[in-house]
Short mmCIF file of C-alpha atoms in Angstrom, two decimals:
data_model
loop_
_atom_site.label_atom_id
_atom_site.label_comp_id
_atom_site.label_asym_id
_atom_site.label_seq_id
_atom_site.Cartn_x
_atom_site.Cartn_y
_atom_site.Cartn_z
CA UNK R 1 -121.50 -74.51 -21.38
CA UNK R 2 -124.68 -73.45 -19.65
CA UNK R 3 -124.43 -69.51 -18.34
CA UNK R 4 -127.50 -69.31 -15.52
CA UNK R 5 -129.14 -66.09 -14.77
CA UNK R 6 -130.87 -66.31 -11.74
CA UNK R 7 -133.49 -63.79 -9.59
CA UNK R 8 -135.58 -64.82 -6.42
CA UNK R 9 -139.04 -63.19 -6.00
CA UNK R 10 -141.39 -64.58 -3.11
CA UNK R 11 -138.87 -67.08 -2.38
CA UNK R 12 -139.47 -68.64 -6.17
CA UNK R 13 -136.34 -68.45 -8.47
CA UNK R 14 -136.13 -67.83 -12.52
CA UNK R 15 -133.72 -69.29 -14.27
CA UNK R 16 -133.02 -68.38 -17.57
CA UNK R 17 -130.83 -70.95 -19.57
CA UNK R 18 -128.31 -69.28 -22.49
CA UNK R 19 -126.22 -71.25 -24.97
CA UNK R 20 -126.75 -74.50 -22.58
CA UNK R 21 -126.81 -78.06 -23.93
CA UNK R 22 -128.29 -80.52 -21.95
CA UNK R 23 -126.93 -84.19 -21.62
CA UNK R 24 -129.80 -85.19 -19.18
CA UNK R 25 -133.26 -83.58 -18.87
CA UNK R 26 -135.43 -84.80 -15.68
CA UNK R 27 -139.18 -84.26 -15.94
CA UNK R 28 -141.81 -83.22 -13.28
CA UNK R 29 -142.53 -86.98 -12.38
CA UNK R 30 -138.62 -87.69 -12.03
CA UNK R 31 -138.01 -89.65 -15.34
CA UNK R 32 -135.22 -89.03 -17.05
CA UNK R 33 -134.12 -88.29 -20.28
CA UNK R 34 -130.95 -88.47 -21.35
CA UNK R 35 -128.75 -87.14 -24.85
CA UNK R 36 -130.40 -85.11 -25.49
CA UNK R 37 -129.51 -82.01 -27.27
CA UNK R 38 -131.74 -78.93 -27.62
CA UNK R 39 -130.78 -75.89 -29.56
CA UNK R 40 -133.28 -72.67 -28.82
CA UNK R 41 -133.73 -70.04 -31.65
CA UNK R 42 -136.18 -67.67 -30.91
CA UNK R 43 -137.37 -65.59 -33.43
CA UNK R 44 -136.75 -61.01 -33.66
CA UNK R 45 -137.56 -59.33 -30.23
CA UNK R 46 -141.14 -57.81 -30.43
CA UNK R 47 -141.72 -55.06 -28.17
CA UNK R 48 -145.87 -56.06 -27.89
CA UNK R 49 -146.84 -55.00 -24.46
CA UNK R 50 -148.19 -57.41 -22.12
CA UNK R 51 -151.10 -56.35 -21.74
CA UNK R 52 -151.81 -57.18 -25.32
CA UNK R 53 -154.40 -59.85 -25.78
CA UNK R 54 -152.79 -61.38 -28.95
CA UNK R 55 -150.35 -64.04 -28.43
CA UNK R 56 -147.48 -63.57 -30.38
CA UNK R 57 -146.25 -66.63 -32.68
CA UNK R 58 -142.63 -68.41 -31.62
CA UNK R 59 -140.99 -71.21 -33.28
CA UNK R 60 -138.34 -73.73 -31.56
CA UNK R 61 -136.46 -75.35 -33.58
CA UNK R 62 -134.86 -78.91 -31.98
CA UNK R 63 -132.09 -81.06 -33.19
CA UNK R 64 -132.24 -84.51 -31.91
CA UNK R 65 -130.19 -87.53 -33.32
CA UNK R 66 -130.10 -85.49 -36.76
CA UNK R 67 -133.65 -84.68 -37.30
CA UNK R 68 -135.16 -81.35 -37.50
CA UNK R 69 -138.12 -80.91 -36.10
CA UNK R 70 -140.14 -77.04 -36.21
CA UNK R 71 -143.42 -76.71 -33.56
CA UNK R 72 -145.08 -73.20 -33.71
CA UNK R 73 -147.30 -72.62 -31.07
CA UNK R 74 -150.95 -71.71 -32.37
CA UNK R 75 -152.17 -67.90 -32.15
CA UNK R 76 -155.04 -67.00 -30.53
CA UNK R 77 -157.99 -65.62 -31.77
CA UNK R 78 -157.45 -62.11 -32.91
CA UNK R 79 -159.93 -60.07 -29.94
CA UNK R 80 -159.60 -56.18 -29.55
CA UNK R 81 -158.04 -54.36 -26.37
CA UNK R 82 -160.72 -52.74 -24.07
CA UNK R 83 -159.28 -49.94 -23.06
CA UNK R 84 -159.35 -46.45 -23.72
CA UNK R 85 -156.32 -44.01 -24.32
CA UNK R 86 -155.95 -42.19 -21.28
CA UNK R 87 -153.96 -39.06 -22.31
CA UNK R 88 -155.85 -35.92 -20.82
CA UNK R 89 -155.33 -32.89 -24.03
CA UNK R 90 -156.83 -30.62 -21.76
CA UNK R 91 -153.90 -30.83 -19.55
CA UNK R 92 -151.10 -28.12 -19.63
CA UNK R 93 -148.07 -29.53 -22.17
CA UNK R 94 -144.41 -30.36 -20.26
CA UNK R 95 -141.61 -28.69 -22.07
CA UNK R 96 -140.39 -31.66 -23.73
CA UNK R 97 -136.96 -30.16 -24.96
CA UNK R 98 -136.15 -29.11 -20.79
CA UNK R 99 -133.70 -31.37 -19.59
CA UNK R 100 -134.36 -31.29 -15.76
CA UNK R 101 -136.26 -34.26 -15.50
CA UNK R 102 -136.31 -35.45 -18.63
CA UNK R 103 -134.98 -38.47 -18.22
CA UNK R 104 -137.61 -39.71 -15.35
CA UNK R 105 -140.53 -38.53 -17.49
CA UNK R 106 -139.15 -40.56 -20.66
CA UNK R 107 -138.64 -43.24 -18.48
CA UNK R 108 -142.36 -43.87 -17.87
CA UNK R 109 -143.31 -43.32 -21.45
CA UNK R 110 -143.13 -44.82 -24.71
CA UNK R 111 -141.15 -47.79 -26.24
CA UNK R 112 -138.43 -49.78 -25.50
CA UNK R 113 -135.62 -48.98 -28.00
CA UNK R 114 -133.13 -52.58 -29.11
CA UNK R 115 -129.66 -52.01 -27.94
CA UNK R 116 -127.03 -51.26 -30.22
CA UNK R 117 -124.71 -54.46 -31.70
CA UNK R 118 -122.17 -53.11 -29.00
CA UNK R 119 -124.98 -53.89 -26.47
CA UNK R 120 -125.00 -50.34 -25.64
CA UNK R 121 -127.84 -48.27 -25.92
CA UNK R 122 -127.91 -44.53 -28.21
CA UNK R 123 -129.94 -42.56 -25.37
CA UNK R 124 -130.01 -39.17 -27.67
CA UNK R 125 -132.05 -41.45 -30.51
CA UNK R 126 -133.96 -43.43 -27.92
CA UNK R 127 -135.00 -39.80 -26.07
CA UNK R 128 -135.80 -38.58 -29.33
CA UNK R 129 -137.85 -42.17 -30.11
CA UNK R 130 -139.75 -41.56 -26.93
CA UNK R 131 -140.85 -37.95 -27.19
CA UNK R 132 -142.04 -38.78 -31.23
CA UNK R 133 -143.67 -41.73 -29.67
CA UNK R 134 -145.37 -38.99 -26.66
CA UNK R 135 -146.53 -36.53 -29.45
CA UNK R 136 -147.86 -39.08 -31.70
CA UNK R 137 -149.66 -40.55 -28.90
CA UNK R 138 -151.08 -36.96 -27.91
CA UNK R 139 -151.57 -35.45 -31.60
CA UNK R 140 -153.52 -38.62 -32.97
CA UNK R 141 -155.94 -38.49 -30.08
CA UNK R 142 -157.32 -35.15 -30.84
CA UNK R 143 -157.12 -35.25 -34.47
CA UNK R 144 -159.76 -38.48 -34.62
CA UNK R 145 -161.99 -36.85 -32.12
CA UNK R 146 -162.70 -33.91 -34.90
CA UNK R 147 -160.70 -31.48 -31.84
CA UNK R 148 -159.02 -29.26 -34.49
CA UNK R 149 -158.95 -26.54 -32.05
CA UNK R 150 -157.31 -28.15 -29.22
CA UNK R 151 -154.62 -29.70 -31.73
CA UNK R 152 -154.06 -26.19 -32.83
CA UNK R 153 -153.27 -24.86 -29.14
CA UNK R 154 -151.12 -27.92 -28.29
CA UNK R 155 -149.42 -27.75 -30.64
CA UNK R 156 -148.46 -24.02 -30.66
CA UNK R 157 -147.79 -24.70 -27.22
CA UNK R 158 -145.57 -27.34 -27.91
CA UNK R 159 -143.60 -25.02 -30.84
CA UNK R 160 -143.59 -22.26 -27.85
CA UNK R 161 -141.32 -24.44 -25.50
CA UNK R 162 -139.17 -25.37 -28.05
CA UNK R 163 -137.93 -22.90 -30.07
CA UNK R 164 -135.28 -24.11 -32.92
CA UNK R 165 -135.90 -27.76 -32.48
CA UNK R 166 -136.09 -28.54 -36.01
CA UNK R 167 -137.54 -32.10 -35.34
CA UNK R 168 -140.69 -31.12 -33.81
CA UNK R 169 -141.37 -28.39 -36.22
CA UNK R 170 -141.12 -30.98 -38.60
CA UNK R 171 -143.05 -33.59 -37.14
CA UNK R 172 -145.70 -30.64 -36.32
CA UNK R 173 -146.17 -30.08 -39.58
CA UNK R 174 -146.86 -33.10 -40.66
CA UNK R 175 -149.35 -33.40 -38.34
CA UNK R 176 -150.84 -30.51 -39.41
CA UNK R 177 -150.56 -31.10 -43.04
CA UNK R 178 -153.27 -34.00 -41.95
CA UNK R 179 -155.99 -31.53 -40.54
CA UNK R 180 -155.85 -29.65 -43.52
CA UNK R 181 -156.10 -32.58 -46.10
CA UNK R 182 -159.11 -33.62 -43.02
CA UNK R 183 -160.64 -30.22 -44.01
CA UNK R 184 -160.51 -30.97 -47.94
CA UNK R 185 -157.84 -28.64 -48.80
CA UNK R 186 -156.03 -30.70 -50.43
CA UNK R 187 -153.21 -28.38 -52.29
CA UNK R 188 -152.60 -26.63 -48.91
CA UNK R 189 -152.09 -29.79 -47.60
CA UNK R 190 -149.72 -31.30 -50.20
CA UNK R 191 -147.67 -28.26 -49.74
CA UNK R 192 -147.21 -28.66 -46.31
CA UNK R 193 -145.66 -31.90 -46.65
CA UNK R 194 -143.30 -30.98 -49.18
CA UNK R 195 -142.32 -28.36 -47.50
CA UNK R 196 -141.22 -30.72 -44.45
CA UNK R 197 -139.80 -32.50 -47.19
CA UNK R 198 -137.41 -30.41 -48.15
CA UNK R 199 -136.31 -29.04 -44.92
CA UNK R 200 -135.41 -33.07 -44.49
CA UNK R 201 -133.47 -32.89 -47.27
CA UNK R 202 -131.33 -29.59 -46.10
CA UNK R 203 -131.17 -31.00 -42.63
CA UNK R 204 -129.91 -34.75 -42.91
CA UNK R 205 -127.41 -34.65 -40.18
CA UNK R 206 -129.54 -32.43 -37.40
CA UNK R 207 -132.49 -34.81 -37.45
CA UNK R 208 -132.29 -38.12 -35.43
CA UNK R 209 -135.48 -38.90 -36.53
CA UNK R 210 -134.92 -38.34 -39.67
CA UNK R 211 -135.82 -41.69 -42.15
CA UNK R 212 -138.71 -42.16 -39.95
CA UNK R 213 -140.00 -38.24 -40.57
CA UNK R 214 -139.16 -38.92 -44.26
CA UNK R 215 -141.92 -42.72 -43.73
CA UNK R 216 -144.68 -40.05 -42.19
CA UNK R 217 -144.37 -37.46 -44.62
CA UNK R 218 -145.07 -40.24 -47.34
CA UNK R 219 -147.48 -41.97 -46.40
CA UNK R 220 -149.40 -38.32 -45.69
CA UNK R 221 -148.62 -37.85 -49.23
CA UNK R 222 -150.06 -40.31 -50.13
CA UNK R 223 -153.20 -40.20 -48.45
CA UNK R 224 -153.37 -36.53 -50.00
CA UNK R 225 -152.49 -38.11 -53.88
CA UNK R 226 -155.44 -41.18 -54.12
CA UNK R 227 -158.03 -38.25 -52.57
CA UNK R 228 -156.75 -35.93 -55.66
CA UNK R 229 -157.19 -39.23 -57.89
CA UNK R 230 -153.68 -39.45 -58.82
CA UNK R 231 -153.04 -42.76 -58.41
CA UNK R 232 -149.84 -43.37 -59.91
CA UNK R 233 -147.81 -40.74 -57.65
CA UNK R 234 -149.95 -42.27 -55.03
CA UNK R 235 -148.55 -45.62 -55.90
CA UNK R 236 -145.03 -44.54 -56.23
CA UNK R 237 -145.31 -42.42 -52.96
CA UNK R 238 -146.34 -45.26 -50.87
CA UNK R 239 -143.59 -47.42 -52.35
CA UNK R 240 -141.12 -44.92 -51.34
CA UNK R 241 -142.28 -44.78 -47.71
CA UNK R 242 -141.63 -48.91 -47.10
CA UNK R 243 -138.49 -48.23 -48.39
CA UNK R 244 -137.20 -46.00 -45.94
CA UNK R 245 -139.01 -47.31 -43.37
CA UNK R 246 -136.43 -48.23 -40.94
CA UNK R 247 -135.82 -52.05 -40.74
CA UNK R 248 -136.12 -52.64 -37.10
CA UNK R 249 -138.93 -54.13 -34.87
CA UNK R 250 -139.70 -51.20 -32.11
CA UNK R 251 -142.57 -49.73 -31.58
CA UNK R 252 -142.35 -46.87 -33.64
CA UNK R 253 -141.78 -49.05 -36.83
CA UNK R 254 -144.09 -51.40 -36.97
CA UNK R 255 -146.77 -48.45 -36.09
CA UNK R 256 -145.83 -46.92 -39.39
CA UNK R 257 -145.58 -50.17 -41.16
CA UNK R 258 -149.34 -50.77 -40.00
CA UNK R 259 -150.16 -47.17 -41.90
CA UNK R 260 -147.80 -48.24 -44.74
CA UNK R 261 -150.23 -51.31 -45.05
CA UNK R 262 -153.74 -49.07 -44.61
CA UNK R 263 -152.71 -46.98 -47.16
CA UNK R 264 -151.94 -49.41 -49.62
CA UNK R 265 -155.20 -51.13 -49.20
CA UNK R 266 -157.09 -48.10 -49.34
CA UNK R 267 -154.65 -47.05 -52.91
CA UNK R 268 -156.25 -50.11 -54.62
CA UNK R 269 -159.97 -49.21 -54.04
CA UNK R 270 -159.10 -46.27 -56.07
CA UNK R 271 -159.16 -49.22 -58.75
CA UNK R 272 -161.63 -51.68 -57.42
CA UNK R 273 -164.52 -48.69 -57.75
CA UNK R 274 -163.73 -48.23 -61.46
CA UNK R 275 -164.20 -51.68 -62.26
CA UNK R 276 -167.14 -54.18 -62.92
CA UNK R 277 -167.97 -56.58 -60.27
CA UNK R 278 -168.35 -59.59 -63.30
CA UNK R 279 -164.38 -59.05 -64.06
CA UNK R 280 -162.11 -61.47 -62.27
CA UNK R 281 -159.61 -58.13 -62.34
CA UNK R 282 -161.72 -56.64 -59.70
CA UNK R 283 -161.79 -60.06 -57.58
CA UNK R 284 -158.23 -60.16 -57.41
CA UNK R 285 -158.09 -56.51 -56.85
CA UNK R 286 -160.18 -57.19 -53.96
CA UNK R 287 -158.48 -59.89 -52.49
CA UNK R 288 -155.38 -57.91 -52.35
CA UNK R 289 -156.23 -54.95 -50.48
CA UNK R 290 -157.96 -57.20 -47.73
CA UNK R 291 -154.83 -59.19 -47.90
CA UNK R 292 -152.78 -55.45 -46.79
CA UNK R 293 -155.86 -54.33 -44.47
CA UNK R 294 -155.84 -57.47 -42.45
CA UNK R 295 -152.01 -57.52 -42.19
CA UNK R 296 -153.01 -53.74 -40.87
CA UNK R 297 -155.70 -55.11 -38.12
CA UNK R 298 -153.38 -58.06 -36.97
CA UNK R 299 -150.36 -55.66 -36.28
CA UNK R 300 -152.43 -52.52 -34.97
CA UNK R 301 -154.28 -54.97 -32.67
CA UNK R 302 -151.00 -55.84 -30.86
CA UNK R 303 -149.86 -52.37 -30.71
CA UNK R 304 -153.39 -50.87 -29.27
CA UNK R 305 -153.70 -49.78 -25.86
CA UNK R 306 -151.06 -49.07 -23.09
CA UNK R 307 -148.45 -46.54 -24.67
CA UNK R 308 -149.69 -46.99 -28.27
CA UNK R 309 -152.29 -45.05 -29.52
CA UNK R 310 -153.33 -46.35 -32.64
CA UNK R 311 -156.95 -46.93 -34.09
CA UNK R 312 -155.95 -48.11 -37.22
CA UNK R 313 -158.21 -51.72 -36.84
CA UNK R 314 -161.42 -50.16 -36.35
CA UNK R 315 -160.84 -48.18 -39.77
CA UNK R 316 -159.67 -51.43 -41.10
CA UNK R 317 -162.84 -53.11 -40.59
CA UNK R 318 -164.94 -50.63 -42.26
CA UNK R 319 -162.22 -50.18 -45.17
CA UNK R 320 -163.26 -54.40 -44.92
CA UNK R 321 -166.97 -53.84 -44.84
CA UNK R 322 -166.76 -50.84 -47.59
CA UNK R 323 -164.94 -53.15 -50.05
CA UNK R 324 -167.52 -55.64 -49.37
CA UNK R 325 -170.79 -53.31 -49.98
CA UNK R 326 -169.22 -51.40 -52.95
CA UNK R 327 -170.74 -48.72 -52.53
CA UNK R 328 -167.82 -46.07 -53.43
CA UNK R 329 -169.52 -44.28 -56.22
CA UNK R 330 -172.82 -44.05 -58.10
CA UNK R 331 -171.31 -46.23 -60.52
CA UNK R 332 -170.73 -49.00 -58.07
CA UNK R 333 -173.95 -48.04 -56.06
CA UNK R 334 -175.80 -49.34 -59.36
CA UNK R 335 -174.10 -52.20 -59.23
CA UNK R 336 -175.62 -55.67 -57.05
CA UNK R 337 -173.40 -57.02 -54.56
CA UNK R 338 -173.60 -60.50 -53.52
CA UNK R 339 -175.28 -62.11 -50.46
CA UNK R 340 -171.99 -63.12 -48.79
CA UNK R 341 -170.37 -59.57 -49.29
CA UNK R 342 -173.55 -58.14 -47.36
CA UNK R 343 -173.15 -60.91 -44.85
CA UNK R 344 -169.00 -60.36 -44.50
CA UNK R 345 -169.90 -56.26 -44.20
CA UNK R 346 -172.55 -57.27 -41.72
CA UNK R 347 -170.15 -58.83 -39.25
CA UNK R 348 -167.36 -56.69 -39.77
CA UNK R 349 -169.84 -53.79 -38.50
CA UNK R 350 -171.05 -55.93 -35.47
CA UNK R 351 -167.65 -56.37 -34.52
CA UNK R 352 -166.79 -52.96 -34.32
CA UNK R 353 -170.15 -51.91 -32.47
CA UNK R 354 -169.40 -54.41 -29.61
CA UNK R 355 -166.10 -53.97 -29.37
CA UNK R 356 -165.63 -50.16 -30.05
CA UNK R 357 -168.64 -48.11 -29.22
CA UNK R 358 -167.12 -47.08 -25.80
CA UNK R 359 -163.94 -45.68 -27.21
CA UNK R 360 -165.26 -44.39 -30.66
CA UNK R 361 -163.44 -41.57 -31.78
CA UNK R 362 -165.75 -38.69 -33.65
CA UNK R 363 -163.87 -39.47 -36.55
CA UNK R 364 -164.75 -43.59 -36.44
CA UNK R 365 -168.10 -42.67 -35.70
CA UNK R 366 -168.64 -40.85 -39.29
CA UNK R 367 -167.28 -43.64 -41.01
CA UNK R 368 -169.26 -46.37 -38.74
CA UNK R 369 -172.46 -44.32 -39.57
CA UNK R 370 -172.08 -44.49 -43.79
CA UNK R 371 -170.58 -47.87 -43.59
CA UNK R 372 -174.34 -48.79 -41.91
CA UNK R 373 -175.89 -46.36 -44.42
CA UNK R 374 -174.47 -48.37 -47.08
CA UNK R 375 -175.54 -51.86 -45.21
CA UNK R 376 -178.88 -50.80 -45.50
CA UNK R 377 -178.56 -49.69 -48.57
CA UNK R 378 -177.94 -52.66 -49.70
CA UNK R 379 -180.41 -54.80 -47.79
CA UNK R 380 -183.28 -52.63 -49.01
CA UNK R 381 -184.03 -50.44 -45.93
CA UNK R 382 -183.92 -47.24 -47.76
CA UNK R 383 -184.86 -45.04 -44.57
CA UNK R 384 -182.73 -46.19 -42.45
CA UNK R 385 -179.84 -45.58 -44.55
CA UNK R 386 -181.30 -42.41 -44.89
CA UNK R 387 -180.96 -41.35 -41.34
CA UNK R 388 -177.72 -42.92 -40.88
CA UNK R 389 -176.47 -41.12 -43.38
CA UNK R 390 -177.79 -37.76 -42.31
CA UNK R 391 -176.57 -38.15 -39.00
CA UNK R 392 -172.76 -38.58 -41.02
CA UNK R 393 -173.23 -35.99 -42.59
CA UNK R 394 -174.40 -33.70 -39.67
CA UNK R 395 -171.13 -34.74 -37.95
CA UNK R 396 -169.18 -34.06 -40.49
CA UNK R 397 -170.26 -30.81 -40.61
CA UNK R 398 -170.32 -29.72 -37.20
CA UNK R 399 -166.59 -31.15 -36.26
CA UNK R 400 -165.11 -30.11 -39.91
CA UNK R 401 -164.49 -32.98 -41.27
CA UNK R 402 -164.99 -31.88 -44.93
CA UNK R 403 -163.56 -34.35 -47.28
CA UNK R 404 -166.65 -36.71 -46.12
CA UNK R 405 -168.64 -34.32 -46.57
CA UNK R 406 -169.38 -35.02 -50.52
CA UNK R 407 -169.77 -38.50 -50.75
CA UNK R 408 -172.44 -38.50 -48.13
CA UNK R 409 -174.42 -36.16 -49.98
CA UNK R 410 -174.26 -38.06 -52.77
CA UNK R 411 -175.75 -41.14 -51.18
CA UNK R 412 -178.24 -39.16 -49.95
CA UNK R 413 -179.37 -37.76 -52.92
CA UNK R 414 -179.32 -41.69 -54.36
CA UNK R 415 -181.06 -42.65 -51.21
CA UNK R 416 -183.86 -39.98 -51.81
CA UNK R 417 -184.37 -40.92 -55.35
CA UNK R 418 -184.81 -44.47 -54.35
CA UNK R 419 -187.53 -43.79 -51.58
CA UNK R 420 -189.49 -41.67 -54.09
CA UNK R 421 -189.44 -44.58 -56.69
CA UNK R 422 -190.29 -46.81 -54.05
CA UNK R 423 -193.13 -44.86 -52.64
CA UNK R 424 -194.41 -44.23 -56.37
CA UNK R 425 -194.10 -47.88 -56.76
CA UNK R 426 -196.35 -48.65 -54.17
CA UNK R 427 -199.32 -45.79 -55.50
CA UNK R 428 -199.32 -47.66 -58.94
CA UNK R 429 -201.83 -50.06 -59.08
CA UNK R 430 -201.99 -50.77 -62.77
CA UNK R 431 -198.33 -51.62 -62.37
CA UNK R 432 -197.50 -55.22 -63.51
CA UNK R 433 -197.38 -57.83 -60.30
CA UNK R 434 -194.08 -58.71 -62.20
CA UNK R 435 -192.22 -55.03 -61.45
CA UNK R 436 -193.26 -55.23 -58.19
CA UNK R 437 -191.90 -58.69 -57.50
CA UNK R 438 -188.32 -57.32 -59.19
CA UNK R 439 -187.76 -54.72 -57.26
CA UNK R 440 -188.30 -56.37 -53.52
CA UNK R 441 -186.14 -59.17 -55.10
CA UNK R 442 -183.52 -56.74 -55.63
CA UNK R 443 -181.93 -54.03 -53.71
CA UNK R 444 -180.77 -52.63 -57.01
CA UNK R 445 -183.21 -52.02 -59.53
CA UNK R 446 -182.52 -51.03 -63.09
CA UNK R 447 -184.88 -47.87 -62.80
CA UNK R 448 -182.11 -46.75 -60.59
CA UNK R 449 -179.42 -46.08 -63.21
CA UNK R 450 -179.01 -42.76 -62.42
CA UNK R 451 -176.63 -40.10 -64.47
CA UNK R 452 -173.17 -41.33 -62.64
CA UNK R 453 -170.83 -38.92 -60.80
CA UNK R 454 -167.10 -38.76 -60.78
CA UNK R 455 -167.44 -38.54 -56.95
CA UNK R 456 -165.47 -41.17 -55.28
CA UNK R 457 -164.19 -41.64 -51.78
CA UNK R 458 -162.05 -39.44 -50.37
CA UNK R 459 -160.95 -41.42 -47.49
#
C-alpha cells in the first residue's frame, strides 16, 4: 500500500512514494511496464549540506522476478568548496546559556540532529549539539589564524555569561589545552586535558555532551603524546577516542571522526621517519596513513563550508605531500626520494594553492610554506627553499606558533650547509668533472651526511 506525501510549489507537485509497490509503471513516452516490483533501500541519512559540491554515493537495490540487482551511482570528482567561513570574532559574543531567544538563534545555526526511535526529537541534547557545534565553529576560526589573543577574550567572555555551566568550561578547556600544546608547552597542555578529563568522569550525568567531550579530549591527547614522542600512549589514546565516538551520522560526529582519521595518519609518520625508505615496512607504513588521510579529505570536504568550519583537507594534503618528500628529520632529509613522490608532493601543493590561497588560515600558510621549502629541497633549488623556509619561520614567530618553530630551523641550518657546499663546489676547479656531474644528478649528495638530530615533527 502506497502512502503519498504530496506539496505544490509554483503550481508543480512532489510526490514522495513510501512503502509503495508498483504493479504498473508508465514511462515519459507512455509505454508501459507492468509487474513490476521495486523495493527502495536507501542507505543512513547524511546530514551533507547542499551546498556541498561532493555527491554523496546511494545504492538501490531492485527485486525483479527473483534477481537482485545493486546500481550505485558514480561520485563525482572530489573538488574543494569556495567559500570562506563567515563568522565575524570581532563581534560582541550572545549569551548562549540566556533562554529568551534561544530557540530562534539555534534555529538558524548548526546541524540537524536524527530524531529519536520514538520519532521525537531530545531538544535539551539537540540545543546543546547546536551551541558545541556554534563554539567549535567560532573557536577553530581564530585558533588557525595564529589569533591567540582574540580566542583568549572570547572565550573569557563566553565563561563570563555563563557561570556554572560545566559543559562549556569543559569544552573551553579543551580548546585551550590546544593553544598551549600550539605554543610548545606541551606538559601544561597535557594537564589541561586531564584535568577536563576528570571533571568528565565526576560529572557523567550533568553533561549532555558528554561521550563526545570525552572523543575531543582524546584526540587532543593525542596530538599532545606523538609531539612528546610517546607513541604508544599516543596509539592507545587515539584508539580510545573511536571508541567512544558516538555511533551516529550528524554533523558533529563525523567532524570528529574526520580528526579521529588525521590523527591517526599523522601517529604513523612518527614511524615512517624512523625508517629506511629501501624497507617494504616503511611502504606499507606509508600506504596506510594516506589510506586514513584521504578518508580525512573525502569526509572534511563534504562537511566544509556553510555551518561547518573545518580545514582539516588542506592539512591533509600537505600531511600527503610531507609523506611524499620525507623530509621529517635530518635522518630522512639524507635520504633520496623518488621522482614520483616529488611529482605526487608537487600536485598535492598546486592543489592547495589554487584552491586555498583566498581562505588560507595563518596557520595553513606555515605549513604550505615548509611543505614548498621541502619541494625545493628536493628538486635542488636550495635558495628558494631557503626563503620559503625563512618566511615559516618568521610567521611562526610573530603569531606564536612555537612547536614549528624547531624543525624549521633545522632545515635551515641543512639548507645553509648545502648552499655553502654548493657554492664551494662551483670555486673548485681541480675538482673531478665526475663530482660535479653527481651532485646536479642528485638532490642528495653523500657530502651531506650531516651529524643527525633527534628533531622530528611536531605537528
Amino acid at each position: 500500500m502506497a502512502s503519498l506525501l504530496s506539496s505544490q510549489e509554483d503550481g508543480k507537485y512532489t510526490i514522495n512514494i513510501v512503502n509503495s509497490k508498483i504493479k504498473t509503471v508508465v514511462n515519459g513516452d507512455g509505454n508501459s511496464v507492468n509487474n513490476y516490483c521495486r523495493c527502495l533501500q536507501y542507505p543512513e541519512h547524511s546530514t551533507v549540506f547542499p551546498s556541498s559540491r561532493t555527491t554523496a554515493r546511494r545504492t538501490a537495490v531492485y527485486h525483479d522476478g527473483g534477481e537482485m540487482r545493486r546500481i550505485k551511482r558514480n561520485k563525482t570528482k572530489i573538488r574543494f568548496p569556495q567559500r570562506k567561513f563567515w563568522g565575524n570574532s570581532k563581534l560582541p559574543l550572545k549569551n548562549i546559556s540566556d533562554e529568551s531567544d534561544e530557540d530562534s538563534y539555534y534555529s538558524r545555526c548548526g546541524p540537524e540532529i536524527f530524531p529519536s526511535v520514538s520519532g521525537e526529537r531530545d531538544c535539551a541534547f539537540e540545543k546543546s549539539m547546536k551551541r558545541f557545534h556554534i563554539i567549535l565553529n567560532r573557536l577553530h576560526c581564530l585558533r588557525d589564524n595564529g589569533n591567540f589573543e582574540d580566542f583568549t577574550n572570547v572565550v573569557d567572555g563566553m565563561l563570563m555569561n555563563s557561570k556554572g555551566d560545566l559543559e562549556l568550561e569543559l569544552l573551553i578547556l579543551l580548546e585551550k589545552s590546544v593553544i598551549v600544546s600550539d605554543q610548545n608547552d606541551l606538559e601544561n597542555a597535557e594537564a589541561m586535558v586531564l584535568e577536563a578529563l576528570s571533571k568528565l568522569k565526576d560529572s557523567e550525568a550533568k553533561v549532555k555532551m558528554r561521550d563526545y567531550l570525552l572523543t575531543m579530549a582524546h584526540v587532543y591527547l593525542n596530538a599532545i603524546y606523538r609531539r612528546q614522542h610517546k607513541h604508544g600512549k599516543a596509539a592507545s589514546t587515539i584508539a580510545v577516542a573511536e571508541q567512544v565516538l558516538p555511533k551516529s551520522q550528524n554533523e558533529i560526529t563525523r567532524f570528529f571522526k574526520a580528526h579521529i582519521l588525521y590523527e591517526m595518519a599523522s601517529n604513523l609518520t612518527i614511524y615512517i621517519n624512523s625508517v629506511p625508505l629501501h624497507l617494504s615496512a616503511r611502504k606499507k607504513l606509508v600506504e596506510q596513513s594516506k589510506h586514513y588521510m584521504r578518508q580525512c579529505i573525502d569526509l572534511s570536504i563534504e562537511l566544509d563550508g556553510g555551518n561547518v568550519y573545518i580545514k582539516e583537507h588542506q592539512f591533509g594534503l600537505l600531511k600527503l605531500a610531507s609523506l611524499d618528500l620525507n623530509c621529517g628529520t635530518r635522518a630522512a632529509r639524507e635520504q633520496i626520494t623518488s621522482d614520483k613522490c616529488v611529482a605526487d608532493a608537487q600536485t598535492c601543493l598546486r592543489a592547495v594553492q589554487e584552491k586555498c590561497q583566498d581562505e588560507m588560515s595563518e596557520g595553513l600558510k606555515i605549513q604550505f610554506l615548509r611543505a614548498k621549502s621541502d619541494l625545493n629541497y628536493r628538486l635542488g633549488e636550495f635558495k628558494t627553499a631557503q626563503s620559503e623556509a625563512s618566511q615559516a619561520l618568521s610567521l611562526a614567530e610573530t603569531l606564536g606558533f612555537n612547536s614549528e618553530i624547531i624543525p624549521i630551523q633545522e632545515r635551515l641550518e641543512d639548507i645553509s650547509k648545502l648552499i655553502t657546499f654548493t657554492e664551494m663546489m662551483s670555486l673548485e676547479p681541480s675538482l673531478e668533472e665526475g663530482s660535479v656531474n653527481s651532485l646536479s644528478s642528485s638532490t642528495v649528495p653523500s657530502e651531506r651526511n650531516f651529524s643527525c638530530s633527534s628533531g622530528c615533527e611536531m605537528e
